[in-house]
PDB file of C-alpha atoms in Angstrom:
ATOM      1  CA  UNK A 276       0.000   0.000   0.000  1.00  0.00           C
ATOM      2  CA  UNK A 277       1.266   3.460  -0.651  1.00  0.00           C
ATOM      3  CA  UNK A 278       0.450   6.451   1.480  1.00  0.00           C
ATOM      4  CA  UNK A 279       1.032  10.169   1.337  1.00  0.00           C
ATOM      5  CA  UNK A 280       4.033  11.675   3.581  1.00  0.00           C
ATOM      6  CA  UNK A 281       1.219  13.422   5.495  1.00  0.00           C
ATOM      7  CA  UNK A 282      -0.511  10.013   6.345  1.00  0.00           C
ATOM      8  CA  UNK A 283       3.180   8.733   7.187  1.00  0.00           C
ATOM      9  CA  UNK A 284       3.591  11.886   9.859  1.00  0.00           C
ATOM     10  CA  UNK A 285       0.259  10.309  11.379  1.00  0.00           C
ATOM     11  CA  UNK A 286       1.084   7.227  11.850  1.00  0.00           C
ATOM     12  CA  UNK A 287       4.077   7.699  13.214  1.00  0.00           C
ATOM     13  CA  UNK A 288       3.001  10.185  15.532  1.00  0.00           C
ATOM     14  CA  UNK A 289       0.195   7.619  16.371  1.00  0.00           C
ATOM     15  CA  UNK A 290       2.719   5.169  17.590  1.00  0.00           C
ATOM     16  CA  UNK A 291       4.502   8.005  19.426  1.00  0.00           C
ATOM     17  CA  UNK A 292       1.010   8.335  21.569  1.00  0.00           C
ATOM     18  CA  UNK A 293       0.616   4.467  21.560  1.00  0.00           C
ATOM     19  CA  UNK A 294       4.424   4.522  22.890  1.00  0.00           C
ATOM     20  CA  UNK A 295       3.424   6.194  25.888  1.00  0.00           C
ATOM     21  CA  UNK A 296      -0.024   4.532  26.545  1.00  0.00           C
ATOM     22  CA  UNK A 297      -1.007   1.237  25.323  1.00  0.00           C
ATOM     23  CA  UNK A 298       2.380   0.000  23.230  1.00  0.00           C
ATOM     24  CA  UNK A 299      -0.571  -0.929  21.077  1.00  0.00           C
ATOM     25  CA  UNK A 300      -1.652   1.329  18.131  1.00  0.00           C
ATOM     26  CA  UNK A 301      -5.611   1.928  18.900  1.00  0.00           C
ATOM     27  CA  UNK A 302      -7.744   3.476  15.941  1.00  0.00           C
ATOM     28  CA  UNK A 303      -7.322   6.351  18.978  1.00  0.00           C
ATOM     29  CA  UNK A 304      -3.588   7.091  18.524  1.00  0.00           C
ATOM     30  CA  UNK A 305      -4.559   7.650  14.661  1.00  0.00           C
ATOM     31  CA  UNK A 306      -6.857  10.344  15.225  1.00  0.00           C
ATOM     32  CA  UNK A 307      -4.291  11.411  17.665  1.00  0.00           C
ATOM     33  CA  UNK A 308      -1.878  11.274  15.361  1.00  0.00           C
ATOM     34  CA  UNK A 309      -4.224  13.358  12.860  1.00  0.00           C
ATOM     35  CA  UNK A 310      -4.034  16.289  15.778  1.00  0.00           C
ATOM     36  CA  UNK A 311      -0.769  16.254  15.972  1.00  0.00           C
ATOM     37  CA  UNK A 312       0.138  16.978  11.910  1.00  0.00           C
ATOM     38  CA  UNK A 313      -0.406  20.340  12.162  1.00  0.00           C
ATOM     39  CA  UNK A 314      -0.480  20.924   8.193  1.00  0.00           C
ATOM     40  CA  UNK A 315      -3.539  21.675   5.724  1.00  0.00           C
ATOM     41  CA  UNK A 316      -6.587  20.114   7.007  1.00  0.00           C
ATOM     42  CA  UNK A 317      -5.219  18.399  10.014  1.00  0.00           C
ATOM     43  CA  UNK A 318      -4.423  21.735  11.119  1.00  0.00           C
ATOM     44  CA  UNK A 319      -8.137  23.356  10.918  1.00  0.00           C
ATOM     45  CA  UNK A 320      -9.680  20.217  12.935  1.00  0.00           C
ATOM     46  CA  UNK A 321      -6.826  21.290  15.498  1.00  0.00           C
ATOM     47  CA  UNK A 322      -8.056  24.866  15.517  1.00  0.00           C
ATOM     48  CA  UNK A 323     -11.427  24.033  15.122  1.00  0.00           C
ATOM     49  CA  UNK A 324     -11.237  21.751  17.694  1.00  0.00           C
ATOM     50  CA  UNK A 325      -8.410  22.873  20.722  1.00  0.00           C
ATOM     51  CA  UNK A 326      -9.693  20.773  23.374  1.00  0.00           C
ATOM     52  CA  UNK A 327     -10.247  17.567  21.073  1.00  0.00           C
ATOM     53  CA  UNK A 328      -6.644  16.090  22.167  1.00  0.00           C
ATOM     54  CA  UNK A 329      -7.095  16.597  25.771  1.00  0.00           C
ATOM     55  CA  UNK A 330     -10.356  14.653  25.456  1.00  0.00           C
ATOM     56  CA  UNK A 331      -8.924  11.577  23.719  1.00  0.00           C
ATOM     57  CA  UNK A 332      -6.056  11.657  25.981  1.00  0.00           C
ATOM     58  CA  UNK A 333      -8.603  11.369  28.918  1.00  0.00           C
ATOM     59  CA  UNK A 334     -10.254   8.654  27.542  1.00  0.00           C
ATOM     60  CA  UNK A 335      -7.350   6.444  26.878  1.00  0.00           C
ATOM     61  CA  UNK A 336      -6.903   7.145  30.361  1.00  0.00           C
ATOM     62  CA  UNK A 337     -10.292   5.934  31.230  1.00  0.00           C
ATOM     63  CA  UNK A 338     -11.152   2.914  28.666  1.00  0.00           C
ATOM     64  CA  UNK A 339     -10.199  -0.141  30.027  1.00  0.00           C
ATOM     65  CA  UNK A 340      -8.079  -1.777  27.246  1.00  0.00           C
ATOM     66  CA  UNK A 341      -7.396  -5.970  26.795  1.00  0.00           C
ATOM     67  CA  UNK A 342      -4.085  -6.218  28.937  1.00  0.00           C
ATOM     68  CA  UNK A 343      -4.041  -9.505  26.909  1.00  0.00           C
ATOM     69  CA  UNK A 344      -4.299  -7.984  23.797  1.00  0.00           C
ATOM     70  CA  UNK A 345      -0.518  -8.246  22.570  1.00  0.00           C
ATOM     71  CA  UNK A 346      -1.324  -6.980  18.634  1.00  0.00           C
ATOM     72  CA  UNK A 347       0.989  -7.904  15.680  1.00  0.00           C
ATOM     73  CA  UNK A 348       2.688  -6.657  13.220  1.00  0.00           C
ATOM     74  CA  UNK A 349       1.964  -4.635  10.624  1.00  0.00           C
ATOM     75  CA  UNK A 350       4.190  -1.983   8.145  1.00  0.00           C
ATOM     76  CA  UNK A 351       5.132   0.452   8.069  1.00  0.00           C
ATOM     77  CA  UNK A 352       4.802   0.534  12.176  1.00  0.00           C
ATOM     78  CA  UNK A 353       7.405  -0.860  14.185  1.00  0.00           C
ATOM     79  CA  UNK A 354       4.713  -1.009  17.809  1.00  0.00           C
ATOM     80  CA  UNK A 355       2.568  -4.054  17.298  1.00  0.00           C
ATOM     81  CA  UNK A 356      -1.086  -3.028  16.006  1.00  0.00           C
ATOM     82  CA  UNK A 357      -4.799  -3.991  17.429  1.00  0.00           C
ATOM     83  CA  UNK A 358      -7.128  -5.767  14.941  1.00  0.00           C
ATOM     84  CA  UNK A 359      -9.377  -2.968  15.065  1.00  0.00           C
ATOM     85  CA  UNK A 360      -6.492  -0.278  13.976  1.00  0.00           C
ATOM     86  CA  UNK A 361      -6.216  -3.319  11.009  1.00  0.00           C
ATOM     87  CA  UNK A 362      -9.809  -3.425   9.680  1.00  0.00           C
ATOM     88  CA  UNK A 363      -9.224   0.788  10.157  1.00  0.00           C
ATOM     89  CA  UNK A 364      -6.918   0.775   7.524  1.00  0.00           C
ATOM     90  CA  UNK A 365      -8.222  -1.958   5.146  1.00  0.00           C
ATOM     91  CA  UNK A 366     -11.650  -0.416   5.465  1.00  0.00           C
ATOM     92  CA  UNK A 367      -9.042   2.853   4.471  1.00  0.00           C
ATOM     93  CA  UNK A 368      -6.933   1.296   1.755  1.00  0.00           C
ATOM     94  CA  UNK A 369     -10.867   0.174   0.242  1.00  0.00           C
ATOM     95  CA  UNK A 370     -12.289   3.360   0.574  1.00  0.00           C
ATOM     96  CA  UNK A 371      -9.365   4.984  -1.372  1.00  0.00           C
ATOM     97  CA  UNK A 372      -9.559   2.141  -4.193  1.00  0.00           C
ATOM     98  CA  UNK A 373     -13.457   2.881  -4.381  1.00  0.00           C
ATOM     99  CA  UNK A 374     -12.242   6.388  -5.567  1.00  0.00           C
ATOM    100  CA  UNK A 375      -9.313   5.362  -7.985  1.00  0.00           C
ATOM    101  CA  UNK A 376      -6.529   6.546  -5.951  1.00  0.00           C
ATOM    102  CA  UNK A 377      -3.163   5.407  -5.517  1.00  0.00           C
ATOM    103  CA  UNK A 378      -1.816   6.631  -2.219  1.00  0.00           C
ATOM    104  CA  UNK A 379      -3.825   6.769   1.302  1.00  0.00           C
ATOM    105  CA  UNK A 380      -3.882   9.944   2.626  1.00  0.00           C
ATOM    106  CA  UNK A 381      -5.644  11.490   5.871  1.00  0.00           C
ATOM    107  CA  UNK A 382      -8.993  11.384   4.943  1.00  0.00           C
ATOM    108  CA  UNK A 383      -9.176   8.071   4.478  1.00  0.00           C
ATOM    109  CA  UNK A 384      -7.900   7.210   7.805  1.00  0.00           C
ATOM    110  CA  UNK A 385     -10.066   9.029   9.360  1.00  0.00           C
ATOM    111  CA  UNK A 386     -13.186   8.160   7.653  1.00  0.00           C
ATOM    112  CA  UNK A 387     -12.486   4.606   8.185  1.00  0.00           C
ATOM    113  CA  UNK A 388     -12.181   4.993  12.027  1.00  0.00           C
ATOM    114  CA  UNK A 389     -15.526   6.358  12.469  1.00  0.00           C
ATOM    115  CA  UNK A 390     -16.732   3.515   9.885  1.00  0.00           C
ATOM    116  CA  UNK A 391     -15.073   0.674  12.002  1.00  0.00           C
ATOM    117  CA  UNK A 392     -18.051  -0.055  14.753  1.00  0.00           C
ATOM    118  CA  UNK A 393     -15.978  -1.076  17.537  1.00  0.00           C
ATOM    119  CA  UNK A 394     -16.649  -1.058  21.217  1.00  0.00           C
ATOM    120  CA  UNK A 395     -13.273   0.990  22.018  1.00  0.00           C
ATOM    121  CA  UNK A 396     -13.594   2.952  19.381  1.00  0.00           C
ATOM    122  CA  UNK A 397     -17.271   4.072  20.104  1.00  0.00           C
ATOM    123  CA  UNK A 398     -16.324   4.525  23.366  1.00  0.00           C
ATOM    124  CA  UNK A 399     -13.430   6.511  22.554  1.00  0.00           C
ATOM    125  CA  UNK A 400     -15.698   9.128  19.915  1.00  0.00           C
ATOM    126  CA  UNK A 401     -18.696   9.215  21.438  1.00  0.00           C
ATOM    127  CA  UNK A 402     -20.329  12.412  21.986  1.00  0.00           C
ATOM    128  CA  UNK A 403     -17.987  14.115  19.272  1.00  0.00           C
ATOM    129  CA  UNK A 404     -19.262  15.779  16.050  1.00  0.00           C
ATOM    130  CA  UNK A 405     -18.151  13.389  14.134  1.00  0.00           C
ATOM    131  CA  UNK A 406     -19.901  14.610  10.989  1.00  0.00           C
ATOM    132  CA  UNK A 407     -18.194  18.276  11.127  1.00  0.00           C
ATOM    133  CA  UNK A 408     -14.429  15.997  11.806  1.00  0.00           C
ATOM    134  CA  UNK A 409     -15.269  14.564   8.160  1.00  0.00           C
ATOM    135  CA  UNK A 410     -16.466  17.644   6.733  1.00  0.00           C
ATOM    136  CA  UNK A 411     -12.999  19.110   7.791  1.00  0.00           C
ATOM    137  CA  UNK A 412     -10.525  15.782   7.083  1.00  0.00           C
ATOM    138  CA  UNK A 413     -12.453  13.344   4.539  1.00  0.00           C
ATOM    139  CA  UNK A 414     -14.686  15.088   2.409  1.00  0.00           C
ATOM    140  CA  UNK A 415     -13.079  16.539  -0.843  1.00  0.00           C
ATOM    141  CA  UNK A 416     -12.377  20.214  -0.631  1.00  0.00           C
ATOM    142  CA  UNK A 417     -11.985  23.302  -1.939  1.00  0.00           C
ATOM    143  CA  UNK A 418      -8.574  25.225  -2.839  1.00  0.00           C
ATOM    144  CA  UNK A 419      -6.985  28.120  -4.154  1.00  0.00           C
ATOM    145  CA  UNK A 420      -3.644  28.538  -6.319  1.00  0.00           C
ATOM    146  CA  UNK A 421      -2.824  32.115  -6.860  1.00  0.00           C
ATOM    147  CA  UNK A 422      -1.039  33.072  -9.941  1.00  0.00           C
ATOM    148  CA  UNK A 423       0.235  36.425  -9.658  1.00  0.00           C
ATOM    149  CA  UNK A 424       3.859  34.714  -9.451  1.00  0.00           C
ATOM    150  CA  UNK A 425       3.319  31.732 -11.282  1.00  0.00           C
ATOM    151  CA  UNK A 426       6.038  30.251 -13.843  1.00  0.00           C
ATOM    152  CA  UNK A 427       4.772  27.560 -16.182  1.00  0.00           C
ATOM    153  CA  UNK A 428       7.712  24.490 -14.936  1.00  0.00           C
ATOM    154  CA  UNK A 429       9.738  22.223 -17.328  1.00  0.00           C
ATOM    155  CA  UNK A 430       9.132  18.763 -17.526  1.00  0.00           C
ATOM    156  CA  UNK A 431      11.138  15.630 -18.256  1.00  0.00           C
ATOM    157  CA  UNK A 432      11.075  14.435 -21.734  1.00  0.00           C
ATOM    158  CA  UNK A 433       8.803  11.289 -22.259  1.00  0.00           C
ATOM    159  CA  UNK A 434       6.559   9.522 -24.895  1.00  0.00           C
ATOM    160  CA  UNK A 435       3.353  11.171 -23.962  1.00  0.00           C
ATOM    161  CA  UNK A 436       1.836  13.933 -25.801  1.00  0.00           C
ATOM    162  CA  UNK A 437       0.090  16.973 -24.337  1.00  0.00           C
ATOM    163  CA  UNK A 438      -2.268  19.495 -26.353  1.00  0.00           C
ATOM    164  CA  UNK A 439      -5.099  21.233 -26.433  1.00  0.00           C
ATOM    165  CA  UNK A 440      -8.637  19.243 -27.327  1.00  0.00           C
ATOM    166  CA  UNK A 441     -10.162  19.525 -30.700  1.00  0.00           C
ATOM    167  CA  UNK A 442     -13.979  19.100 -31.645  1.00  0.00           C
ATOM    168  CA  UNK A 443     -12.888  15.787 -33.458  1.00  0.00           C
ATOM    169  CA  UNK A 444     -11.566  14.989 -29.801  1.00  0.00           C
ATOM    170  CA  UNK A 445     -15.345  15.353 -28.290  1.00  0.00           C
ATOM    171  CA  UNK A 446     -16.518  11.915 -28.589  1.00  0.00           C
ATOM    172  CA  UNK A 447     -13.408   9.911 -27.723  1.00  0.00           C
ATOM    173  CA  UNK A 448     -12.861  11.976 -24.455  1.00  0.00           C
ATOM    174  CA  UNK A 449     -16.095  11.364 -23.198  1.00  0.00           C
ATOM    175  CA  UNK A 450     -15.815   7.347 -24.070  1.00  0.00           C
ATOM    176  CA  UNK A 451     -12.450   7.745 -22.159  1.00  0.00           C
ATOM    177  CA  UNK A 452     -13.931   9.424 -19.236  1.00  0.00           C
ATOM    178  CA  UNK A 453     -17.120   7.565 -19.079  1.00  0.00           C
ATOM    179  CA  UNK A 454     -15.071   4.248 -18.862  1.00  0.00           C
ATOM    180  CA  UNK A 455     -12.358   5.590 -16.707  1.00  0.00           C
ATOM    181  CA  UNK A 456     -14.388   7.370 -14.157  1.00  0.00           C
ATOM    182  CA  UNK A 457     -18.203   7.329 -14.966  1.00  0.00           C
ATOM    183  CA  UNK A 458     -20.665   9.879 -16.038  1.00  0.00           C
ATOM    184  CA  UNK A 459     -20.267  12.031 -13.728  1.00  0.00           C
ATOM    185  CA  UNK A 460     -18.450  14.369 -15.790  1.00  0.00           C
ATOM    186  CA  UNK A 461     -19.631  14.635 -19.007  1.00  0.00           C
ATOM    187  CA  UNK A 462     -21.992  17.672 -18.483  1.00  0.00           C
ATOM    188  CA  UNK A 463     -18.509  19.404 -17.282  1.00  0.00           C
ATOM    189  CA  UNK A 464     -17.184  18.220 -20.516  1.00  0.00           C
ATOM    190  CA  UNK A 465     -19.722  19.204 -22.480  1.00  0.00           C
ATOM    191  CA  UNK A 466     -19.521  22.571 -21.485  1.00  0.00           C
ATOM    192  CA  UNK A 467     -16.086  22.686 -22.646  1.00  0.00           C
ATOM    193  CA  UNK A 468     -16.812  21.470 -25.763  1.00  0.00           C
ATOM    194  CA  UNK A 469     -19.236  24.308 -26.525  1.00  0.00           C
ATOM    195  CA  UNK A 470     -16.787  27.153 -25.956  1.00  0.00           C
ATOM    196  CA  UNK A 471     -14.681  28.640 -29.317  1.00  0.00           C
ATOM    197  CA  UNK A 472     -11.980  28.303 -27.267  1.00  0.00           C
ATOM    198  CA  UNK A 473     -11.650  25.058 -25.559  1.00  0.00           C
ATOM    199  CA  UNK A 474     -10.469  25.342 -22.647  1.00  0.00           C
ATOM    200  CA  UNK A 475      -9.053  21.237 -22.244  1.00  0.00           C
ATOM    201  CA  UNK A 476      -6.051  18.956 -22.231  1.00  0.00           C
ATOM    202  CA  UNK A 477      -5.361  16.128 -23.235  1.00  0.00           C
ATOM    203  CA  UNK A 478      -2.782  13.310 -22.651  1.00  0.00           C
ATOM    204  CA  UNK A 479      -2.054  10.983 -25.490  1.00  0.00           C
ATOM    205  CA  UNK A 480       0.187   7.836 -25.886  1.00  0.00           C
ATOM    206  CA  UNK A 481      -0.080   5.804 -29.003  1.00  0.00           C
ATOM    207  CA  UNK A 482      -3.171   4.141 -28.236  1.00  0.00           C
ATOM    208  CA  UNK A 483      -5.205   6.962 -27.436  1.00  0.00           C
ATOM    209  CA  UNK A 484      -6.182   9.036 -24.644  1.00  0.00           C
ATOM    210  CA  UNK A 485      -4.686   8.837 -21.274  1.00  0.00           C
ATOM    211  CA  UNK A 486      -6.058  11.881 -19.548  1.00  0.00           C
ATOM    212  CA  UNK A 487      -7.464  15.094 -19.342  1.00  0.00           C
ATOM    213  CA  UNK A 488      -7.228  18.363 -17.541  1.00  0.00           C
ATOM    214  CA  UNK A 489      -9.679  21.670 -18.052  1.00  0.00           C
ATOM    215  CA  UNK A 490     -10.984  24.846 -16.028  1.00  0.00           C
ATOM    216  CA  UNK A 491     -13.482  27.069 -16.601  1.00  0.00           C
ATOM    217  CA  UNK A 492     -16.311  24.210 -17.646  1.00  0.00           C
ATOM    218  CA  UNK A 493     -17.999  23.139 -14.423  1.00  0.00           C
ATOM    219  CA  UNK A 494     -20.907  25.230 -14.057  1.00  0.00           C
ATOM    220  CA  UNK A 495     -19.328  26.992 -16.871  1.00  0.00           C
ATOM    221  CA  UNK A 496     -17.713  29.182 -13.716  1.00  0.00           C
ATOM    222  CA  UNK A 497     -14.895  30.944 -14.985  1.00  0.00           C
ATOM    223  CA  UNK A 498     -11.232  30.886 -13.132  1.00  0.00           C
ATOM    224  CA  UNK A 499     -12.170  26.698 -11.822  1.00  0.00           C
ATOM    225  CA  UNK A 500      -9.773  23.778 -12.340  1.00  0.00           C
ATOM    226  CA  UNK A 501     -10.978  20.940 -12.798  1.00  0.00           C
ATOM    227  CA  UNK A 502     -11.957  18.126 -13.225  1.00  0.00           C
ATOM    228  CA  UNK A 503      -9.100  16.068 -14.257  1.00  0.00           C
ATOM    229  CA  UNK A 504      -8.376  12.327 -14.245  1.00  0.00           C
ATOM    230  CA  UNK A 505      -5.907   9.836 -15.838  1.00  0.00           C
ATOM    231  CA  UNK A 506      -6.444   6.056 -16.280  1.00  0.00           C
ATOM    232  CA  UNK A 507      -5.493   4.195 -13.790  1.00  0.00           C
ATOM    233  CA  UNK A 508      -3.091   2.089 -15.377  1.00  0.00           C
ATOM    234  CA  UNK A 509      -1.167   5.846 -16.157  1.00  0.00           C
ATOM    235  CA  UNK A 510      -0.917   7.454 -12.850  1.00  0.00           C
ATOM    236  CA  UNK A 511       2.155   7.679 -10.725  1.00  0.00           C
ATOM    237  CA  UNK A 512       3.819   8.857 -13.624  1.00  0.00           C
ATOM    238  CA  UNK A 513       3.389  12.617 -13.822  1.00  0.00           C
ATOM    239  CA  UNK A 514       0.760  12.895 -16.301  1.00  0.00           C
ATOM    240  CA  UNK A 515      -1.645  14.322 -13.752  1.00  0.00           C
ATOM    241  CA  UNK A 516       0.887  17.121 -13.294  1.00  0.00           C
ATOM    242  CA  UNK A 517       1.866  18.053 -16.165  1.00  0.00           C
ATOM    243  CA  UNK A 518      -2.168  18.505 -17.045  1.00  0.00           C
ATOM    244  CA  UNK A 519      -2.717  20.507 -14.472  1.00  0.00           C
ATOM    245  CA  UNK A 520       0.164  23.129 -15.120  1.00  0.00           C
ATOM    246  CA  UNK A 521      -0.844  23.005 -18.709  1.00  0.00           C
ATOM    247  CA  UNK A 522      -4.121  24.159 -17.653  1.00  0.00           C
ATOM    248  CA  UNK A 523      -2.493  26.947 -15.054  1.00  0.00           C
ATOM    249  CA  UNK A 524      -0.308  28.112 -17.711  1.00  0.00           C
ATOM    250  CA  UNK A 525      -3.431  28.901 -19.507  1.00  0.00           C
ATOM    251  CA  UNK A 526      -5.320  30.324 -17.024  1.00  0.00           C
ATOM    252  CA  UNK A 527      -2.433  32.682 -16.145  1.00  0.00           C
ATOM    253  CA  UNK A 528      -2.134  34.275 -19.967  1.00  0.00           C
ATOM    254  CA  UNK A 529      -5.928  34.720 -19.731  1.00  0.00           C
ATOM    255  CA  UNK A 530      -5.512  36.823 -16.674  1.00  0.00           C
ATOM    256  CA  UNK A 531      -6.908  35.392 -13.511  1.00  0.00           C
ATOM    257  CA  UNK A 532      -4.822  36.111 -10.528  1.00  0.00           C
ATOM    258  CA  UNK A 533      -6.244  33.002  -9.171  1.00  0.00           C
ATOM    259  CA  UNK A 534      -7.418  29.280  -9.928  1.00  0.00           C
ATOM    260  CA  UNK A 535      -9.743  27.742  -7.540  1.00  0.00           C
ATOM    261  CA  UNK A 536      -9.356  23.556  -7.292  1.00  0.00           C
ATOM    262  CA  UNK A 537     -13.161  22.710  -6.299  1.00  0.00           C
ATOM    263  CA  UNK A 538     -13.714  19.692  -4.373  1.00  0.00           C
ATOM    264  CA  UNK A 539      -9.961  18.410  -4.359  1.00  0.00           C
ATOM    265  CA  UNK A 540      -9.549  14.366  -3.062  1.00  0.00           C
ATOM    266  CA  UNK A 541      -5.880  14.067  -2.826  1.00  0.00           C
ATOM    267  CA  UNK A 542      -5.099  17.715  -1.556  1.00  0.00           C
ATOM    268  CA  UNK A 543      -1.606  16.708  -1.138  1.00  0.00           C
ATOM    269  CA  UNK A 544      -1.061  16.163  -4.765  1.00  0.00           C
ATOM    270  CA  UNK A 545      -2.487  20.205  -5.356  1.00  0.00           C
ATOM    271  CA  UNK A 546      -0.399  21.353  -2.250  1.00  0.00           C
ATOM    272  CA  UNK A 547       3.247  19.530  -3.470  1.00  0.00           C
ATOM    273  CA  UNK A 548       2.279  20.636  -7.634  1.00  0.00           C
ATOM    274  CA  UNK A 549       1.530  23.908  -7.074  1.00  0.00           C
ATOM    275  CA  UNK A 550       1.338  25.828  -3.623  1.00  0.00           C
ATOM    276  CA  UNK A 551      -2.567  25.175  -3.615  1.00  0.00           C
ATOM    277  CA  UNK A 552      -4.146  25.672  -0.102  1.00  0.00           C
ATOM    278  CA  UNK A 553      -7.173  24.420   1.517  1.00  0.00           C
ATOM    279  CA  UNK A 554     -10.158  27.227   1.595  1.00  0.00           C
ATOM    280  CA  UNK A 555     -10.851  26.902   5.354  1.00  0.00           C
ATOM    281  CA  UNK A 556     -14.096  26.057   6.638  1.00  0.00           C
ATOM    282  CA  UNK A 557     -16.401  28.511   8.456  1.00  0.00           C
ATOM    283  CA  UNK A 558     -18.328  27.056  11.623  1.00  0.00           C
ATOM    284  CA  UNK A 559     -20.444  29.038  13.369  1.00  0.00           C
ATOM    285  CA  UNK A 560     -19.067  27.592  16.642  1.00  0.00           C
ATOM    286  CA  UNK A 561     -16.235  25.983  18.064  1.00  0.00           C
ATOM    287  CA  UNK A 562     -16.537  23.051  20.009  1.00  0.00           C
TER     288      UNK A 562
END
């Protein structure tokens, strides 16, 4: 399984906690561990939620754990794991194959614990507001890439060819995306397809298409990425990035001073390509 550096900092600051508890990593020490990366999203639960760690904290102290329970192994941790903290990130590693993607990152950690309906574990969350913790972690999200100081990067030489779509490009790009990722998009796509200028990328190899990158089409609101997608037998290979600065190079000569990414999944891919951040939530409380 791969996972994102961010989901890397969690779990090893989940076996820090376990370290000094249980030796066993508990579905607690992850969301723990979530607390305790204070970057992007794990950050804003952290401020939206101050006192969230000293509640966890005080009910590892009060849960009465197995004493038998001696866990196993399980990489990349070097403490011994529970079975629950296992089905946490199966139910994870599933949740992120449901939605095509290659590398497990925080939200699906920490959609899977509250998933997992374990005694400890409901014992350990009960009473939070568990629906605003995935609106902040697991949901997809919104971001923002300003280009006032954008460059337009160099990339590696390769076989794959990048251009902009043609009208005699319509009907294979929605066959790609159809079988690659649904229906979902094709209004989106549509749109695009409709303007003089059309404002989407394409990724070719010598079969055909391999992906595809546009802004400006969903909703037909102007200065918005998305969506994008390559097939999953092409990712891990920079063909996702190269789209998207394709697409930012564009939207830079037209003007806008920013590009907004709605509805992000893997917001660590946006924040390592290019500087995107998370648009923070507004609550009207804090809890």
């Amino acid at each position: 399984m791969r996972y994102t550096d961010r989901s890397l900092r969690i779990l090893k600051y989940a076996e820090m906690e376990a370290e000094r508890t249980t030796k066993i990593v508990y579905p607690v020490h992850l969301l723990l561990g979530v607390l305790l990366e204070r970057t992007s999203v794990c950050a804003e639960l952290y401020i939206n939620y101050p006192n969230l760690t000293e509640i966890l904290n005080n009910r590892v102290k009060e849960i009465q754990f197995d004493k038998g329970d001696e866990g196993f192994n399980y990489e990349p941790f070097t403490l011994n794991i529970s079975q629950t903290t296992e089905r946490v990130l199966v139910h994870a590693e599933n949740q992120m194959k449901r939605f095509k993607q290659v590398y497990l990152n925080e939200g699906h950690i920490v959609d899977a614990i509250f998933k997992v309906n374990d005694r400890l574990t409901r014992a350990i969350i009960d009473g939070l507001d568990v629906s605003r913790i995935l609106e902040i972690v697991s949901l997809p999200r919104d971001m923002v890439v300003s280009l006032k100081d954008y460059s337009f990067p160099s990339f590696p030489k390769s076989g794959i060819t990048i251009r902009k779509a043609k009208q005699k490009d319509a009907s294979s790009l929605k066959t790609f995306i159809e079988k690659e990722f649904g229906n979902g998009w094709l209004d989106s796509i549509e749109n695009g397809f409709l303007q003089e200028d059309i404002p989407i990328f394409i990724a070719l190899d010598g079969e055909g298409i391999i992906g595809f990158a546009c802004f400006d089409v969903v909703r037909r609101k102007k200065g918005l990425f998305g969506p994008m997608g390559t097939s999953f037998s092409n990712r891990i290979q920079g063909i996702g990035y190269t789209l998207l600065h394709y697409c930012l190079g564009e939207m830079k000569e037209i003007g806008y001073e920013f590009a907004v990414i709605g509805e992000a999944g893997p917001l660590e891919f946006y924040e390592k390509a290019c500087n995107a951040v998370v648009i923070p939530k507004k609550f009207t409380d804090h809890r």
